[in-house]
Coordinates of C-alpha atoms in Angstrom, one line a residue:
M119 CA -43.5 39.2 60.9
A120 CA -44.3 42.9 61.1
A121 CA -41.2 43.7 59.2
F122 CA -42.1 41.4 56.3
S123 CA -45.7 42.8 56.3
E124 CA -44.2 46.3 56.1
I125 CA -42.2 45.3 53.1
R126 CA -45.2 43.7 51.3
Y127 CA -47.6 46.5 52.3
P128 CA -45.4 49.5 53.0
T129 CA -47.0 52.3 55.0
T130 CA -44.0 54.6 55.8
R131 CA -42.0 56.6 53.3
L132 CA -38.8 54.7 54.0
A133 CA -40.5 51.4 53.6
K134 CA -42.0 52.4 50.3
V135 CA -38.6 53.5 49.0
F136 CA -37.0 50.2 50.2
S137 CA -39.8 48.2 48.7
S138 CA -39.4 50.0 45.4
L139 CA -35.6 49.4 45.4
L140 CA -36.1 45.8 46.2
A141 CA -38.6 45.4 43.4
L142 CA -36.1 47.1 41.0
L143 CA -33.4 44.8 42.2
M144 CA -35.5 41.7 41.7
F145 CA -36.5 42.9 38.2
A146 CA -32.8 43.5 37.4
L147 CA -31.8 40.1 38.6
V148 CA -34.6 38.4 36.6
S149 CA -33.7 40.5 33.5
I150 CA -30.0 39.7 33.7
S151 CA -30.7 36.0 34.3
T152 CA -33.1 35.9 31.3
V153 CA -30.8 37.7 29.0
S154 CA -27.8 35.6 30.1
G155 CA -29.8 32.4 29.6
F156 CA -31.0 33.4 26.2
L157 CA -27.5 34.5 25.1
L158 CA -25.9 31.3 26.4
Y159 CA -28.5 29.2 24.6
Q160 CA -27.7 30.9 21.3
I161 CA -24.0 30.3 21.9
I162 CA -24.2 26.6 22.7
R163 CA -27.0 25.9 20.2
P164 CA -26.0 28.0 17.2
A165 CA -28.1 28.1 14.1
R166 CA -27.1 25.4 11.7
N167 CA -27.4 24.7 8.0
P168 CA -26.0 21.2 7.6
A169 CA -24.4 20.5 4.2
T170 CA -25.4 17.2 2.6
F171 CA -23.3 15.4 0.0
D172 CA -23.5 12.3 -2.1
L173 CA -20.2 10.6 -1.3
S174 CA -20.5 8.5 -4.5
V175 CA -19.9 11.6 -6.7
M176 CA -17.6 13.5 -4.4
M177 CA -14.1 14.2 -5.5
G178 CA -11.5 12.3 -3.6
H179 CA -13.8 9.2 -3.3
P180 CA -14.4 9.4 0.5
T181 CA -16.0 6.6 2.4
L182 CA -18.1 6.7 5.5
F183 CA -16.4 5.7 8.7
S184 CA -18.4 5.8 12.0
F185 CA -16.8 5.6 15.4
P186 CA -18.2 5.0 18.9
L187 CA -18.5 7.8 21.5
A188 CA -18.3 7.4 25.3
N189 CA -22.1 8.0 25.6
G190 CA -22.9 4.9 23.6
T191 CA -23.8 6.7 20.4
T192 CA -21.8 6.8 17.2
R193 CA -20.5 9.7 15.1
E194 CA -20.2 9.6 11.3
G195 CA -17.0 10.7 9.6
W196 CA -15.6 10.9 6.1
L197 CA -12.3 9.2 5.3
F198 CA -10.5 10.5 2.2
P199 CA -8.0 7.8 1.1
G200 CA -4.4 8.6 0.3
L201 CA -1.5 6.2 0.0
R202 CA -2.3 3.0 1.7
G203 CA -0.4 2.7 4.9
A204 CA 0.5 6.4 5.0
P205 CA -0.2 8.7 7.9
V206 CA -3.7 10.1 8.5
V207 CA -4.4 13.7 9.2
V208 CA -7.5 14.5 11.2
V209 CA -9.0 17.8 10.2
C210 CA -11.1 19.5 12.9
H211 CA -13.4 22.4 12.0
G212 CA -14.1 25.3 14.4
Y213 CA -16.9 26.9 16.2
L214 CA -19.9 27.9 14.0
A215 CA -18.4 25.7 11.2
Q216 CA -18.8 22.2 9.9
R217 CA -16.7 19.5 8.1
A218 CA -17.9 20.8 4.7
D219 CA -16.2 24.1 5.4
V220 CA -12.7 22.6 5.4
L221 CA -13.0 20.4 2.3
T222 CA -10.4 22.4 0.3
L223 CA -7.8 21.7 3.0
V224 CA -8.8 18.0 2.9
T225 CA -8.3 18.0 -0.9
A226 CA -4.9 19.7 -0.6
L227 CA -3.7 17.1 1.9
Q228 CA -5.1 14.2 -0.1
D229 CA -3.5 15.4 -3.3
H230 CA -0.2 14.8 -1.5
Q231 CA -1.2 11.3 -0.6
F232 CA -2.2 11.8 3.0
N233 CA -5.2 9.9 4.3
V234 CA -7.6 12.5 5.7
F235 CA -10.4 12.1 8.2
L236 CA -13.0 14.6 9.3
F237 CA -16.3 14.7 11.1
D238 CA -18.8 17.2 12.6
F239 CA -18.5 18.1 16.3
S240 CA -21.6 18.1 18.5
G241 CA -24.1 20.8 17.7
H242 CA -22.5 21.5 14.3
G243 CA -23.2 20.3 10.8
T244 CA -25.1 17.0 10.9
S245 CA -24.2 16.1 14.5
P246 CA -26.9 16.4 17.1
G247 CA -26.8 18.0 20.6
H248 CA -25.2 21.3 21.7
T249 CA -21.6 22.4 21.7
T250 CA -19.5 22.6 24.9
L251 CA -16.9 24.8 23.1
G252 CA -14.3 22.2 23.5
Y253 CA -14.9 20.0 26.6
R254 CA -17.0 17.2 24.9
E255 CA -15.4 17.9 21.6
T256 CA -12.0 16.8 23.0
A257 CA -13.5 13.4 23.9
E258 CA -15.0 13.2 20.4
L259 CA -11.6 13.8 18.8
R260 CA -9.9 11.3 21.1
A261 CA -12.5 8.7 20.1
A262 CA -12.0 9.5 16.5
V263 CA -8.2 9.0 16.7
Q264 CA -8.7 5.8 18.7
A265 CA -11.1 4.4 16.0
I266 CA -8.9 5.5 13.0
A267 CA -5.9 3.7 14.6
T268 CA -7.7 0.4 14.3
R269 CA -7.7 0.5 10.5
D270 CA -5.1 -1.4 8.6
D271 CA -5.0 1.0 5.6
V272 CA -3.4 3.9 7.6
D273 CA -0.3 4.3 9.7
A274 CA -1.8 4.2 13.1
Q275 CA 1.4 5.4 14.8
R276 CA 1.7 8.5 12.7
V277 CA -1.4 10.7 13.1
G278 CA -1.4 14.4 12.3
V279 CA -4.1 16.9 13.5
W280 CA -5.2 20.3 12.2
G281 CA -7.8 22.3 14.1
V282 CA -9.1 25.8 14.2
D283 CA -10.3 27.6 17.4
M284 CA -12.5 25.0 19.1
G285 CA -10.9 22.2 16.9
G286 CA -7.5 23.6 17.9
Y287 CA -8.3 23.4 21.6
A288 CA -9.4 19.8 21.2
A289 CA -6.3 19.0 19.1
L290 CA -3.9 20.4 21.7
E291 CA -5.7 18.6 24.6
V292 CA -5.6 15.2 22.8
A293 CA -2.1 15.6 21.5
A294 CA -0.8 16.1 25.0
S295 CA -1.8 12.6 26.0
D296 CA -2.0 10.5 22.8
P297 CA 1.4 9.4 21.5
R298 CA 0.0 8.5 18.1
I299 CA -0.3 12.2 17.3
V300 CA 3.1 13.2 16.0
A301 CA 2.4 16.4 14.2
L302 CA 0.0 19.2 15.1
A303 CA -1.2 22.4 13.5
V304 CA -3.6 24.7 15.4
D305 CA -5.2 27.9 14.2
D306 CA -6.6 30.5 16.6
A307 CA -6.5 28.0 19.5
Y308 CA -7.4 29.0 23.0
D309 CA -6.6 27.8 26.6
D310 CA -10.0 27.1 28.0
P311 CA -13.6 26.8 26.6
R312 CA -14.7 29.6 29.0
T313 CA -12.3 31.9 27.1
I314 CA -14.2 31.6 23.8
L315 CA -17.5 31.9 25.7
Q316 CA -16.5 35.3 27.0
I317 CA -15.3 36.3 23.5
E318 CA -18.7 35.4 22.1
I319 CA -20.5 37.2 24.8
K320 CA -18.5 40.3 24.1
K321 CA -19.3 40.0 20.4
S322 CA -23.0 40.1 21.3
G323 CA -22.7 43.6 22.7
L324 CA -24.6 42.5 25.9
T325 CA -21.6 43.1 28.2
V326 CA -23.1 46.6 28.7
L327 CA -25.5 44.9 31.0
P328 CA -23.8 44.4 34.3
G329 CA -23.6 40.7 35.4
V330 CA -24.3 39.1 32.0
P331 CA -20.7 37.8 31.5
R332 CA -20.6 36.4 35.1
V333 CA -24.1 34.9 35.0
S334 CA -23.5 33.3 31.6
D335 CA -20.1 31.9 32.8
F336 CA -21.7 30.5 35.9
V337 CA -24.5 28.7 34.0
F338 CA -22.0 27.4 31.5
R339 CA -19.9 26.0 34.3
M340 CA -23.0 24.4 35.8
L341 CA -24.0 22.8 32.5
N342 CA -20.5 21.4 32.2
Y343 CA -20.0 20.5 35.8
S344 CA -18.6 17.1 34.9
F345 CA -15.6 18.9 33.3
R346 CA -14.9 21.1 36.4
N347 CA -11.6 19.4 37.0
E348 CA -10.5 19.4 33.3
P349 CA -7.0 21.1 33.1
S350 CA -6.5 23.9 30.7
V351 CA -4.4 23.5 27.6
S352 CA -1.5 25.5 29.2
A353 CA -1.5 23.1 32.1
R354 CA -1.1 20.1 29.7
I355 CA 0.9 21.6 26.9
G356 CA 4.1 20.2 28.3
G357 CA 2.9 16.8 27.1
T358 CA 3.5 17.9 23.5
A359 CA 7.3 18.1 24.0
G360 CA 8.9 16.6 20.9
I361 CA 5.8 16.9 18.7
P362 CA 6.3 19.4 15.9
K363 CA 3.7 22.1 16.3
L364 CA 2.5 24.9 14.0
F365 CA 0.6 27.7 15.7
V366 CA -1.4 30.2 13.4
E367 CA -2.7 33.5 14.6
A368 CA -5.1 35.8 12.5
D369 CA -5.0 39.6 12.8
D370 CA -8.8 39.8 12.3
R371 CA -9.5 37.8 15.5
P372 CA -7.2 39.6 18.0
A373 CA -8.6 38.0 21.1
L374 CA -8.0 34.5 19.8
A375 CA -4.7 35.6 18.3
N376 CA -3.5 36.7 21.7
E377 CA -4.6 33.4 23.2
T378 CA -2.6 31.5 20.5
V379 CA 0.5 33.6 21.0
K380 CA 0.4 32.8 24.8
L381 CA 0.0 29.1 24.1
F382 CA 2.9 29.2 21.6
A383 CA 5.1 30.9 24.3
K384 CA 4.3 28.1 26.8
A385 CA 4.6 25.3 24.3
P386 CA 7.8 23.2 24.4
D387 CA 9.9 22.8 21.2
P388 CA 9.7 22.1 18.4
K389 CA 7.3 24.8 17.4
L390 CA 6.6 27.5 14.8
L391 CA 4.4 30.5 14.8
L392 CA 2.6 31.7 11.6
R393 CA 0.8 35.0 11.3
E394 CA -2.0 35.5 8.8
R395 CA -4.0 38.7 7.9
L396 CA -7.4 36.9 7.9
S397 CA -8.8 33.9 9.7
Y398 CA -9.3 30.7 7.7
R399 CA -13.0 31.1 7.3
D400 CA -12.8 34.6 5.9
M401 CA -9.9 34.1 3.5
S402 CA -10.2 34.7 -0.2
D403 CA -9.7 31.7 -2.5
D404 CA -6.1 32.8 -3.2
D405 CA -5.3 33.5 0.4
R406 CA -6.8 30.1 1.4
K407 CA -4.8 28.3 -1.3
S408 CA -1.5 29.9 0.1
Y409 CA -2.5 29.1 3.7
E410 CA -3.3 25.5 2.8
S411 CA -0.1 25.1 1.0
Q412 CA 1.8 26.0 4.2
I413 CA -0.2 23.6 6.2
V414 CA 0.4 20.8 3.7
N415 CA 4.2 21.6 3.7
F416 CA 4.2 21.4 7.5
F417 CA 2.8 17.9 7.5
L418 CA 5.0 16.9 4.5
Q419 CA 8.1 17.9 6.5
N420 CA 7.1 16.1 9.7
I421 CA 5.0 13.1 8.7
P422 CA 5.8 12.4 5.0
P423 CA 3.2 10.1 3.4
T424 CA 5.3 7.0 3.0
S425 CA 3.6 3.6 3.3
G426 CA 4.1 2.0 6.7
H427 CA 3.1 -1.4 5.3

């Protein structure tokens, strides 16, 4: 008890120094925890500006199609009709994006008679909640594919998926276990949601504070404890054997480009690697048109839009 009293009310010089150091340590721990918590909150609940559209006047004549999620809620999606009975391509937006940001790709695919489906992942666009950077989003994509496969106006056995970063992670995870996915294009994909978490932390500039990356990672893992046994993409990617795969890396996102190249190296055949100067979201209109043409050609070669009915 005397020792604790000496710490609380130091009388000797050594005790005063120790007490000051302890106070500084406690202050540092509280500061790092506060900064890490605030940063993580910003990452998993990014600012949103949901785009709203009147589907009755949209080009492509999309229809609303909602599908159930495992938590008992439903998620609203848009189905752009192509040739009846033709394959459907599910288009998955990335982190800090929304379905409205990929409409030009949707149009390019629909113009070639593909049915196209897209929706907003959790914490993005019009969807509520917060993002898990891929964990929950994988389940959402799996639910979307399952629901789309019940329709009689698409070929339920020939589904294609395109996804960028977070959407690419989810696409690879689902494709490894769902035989209905027979063609896959991923852009700046990554192996584990914790990878993009660290990339975002580094972008914030707060890695200069010791402990912030580790504390943020720890809290993120605790928030997603139910996914603690979820295998990484590289652990599952063998399940995509026989599925044509197109991997795209962008020079302006070197950390994600490196992740994509690693996944490409581990992926079984058939596979292709495409290198772009700019990431999809930062492309000019001309660059985006060229990029989308390559994506469309990939799906045309591997799941041509012929009617299955």
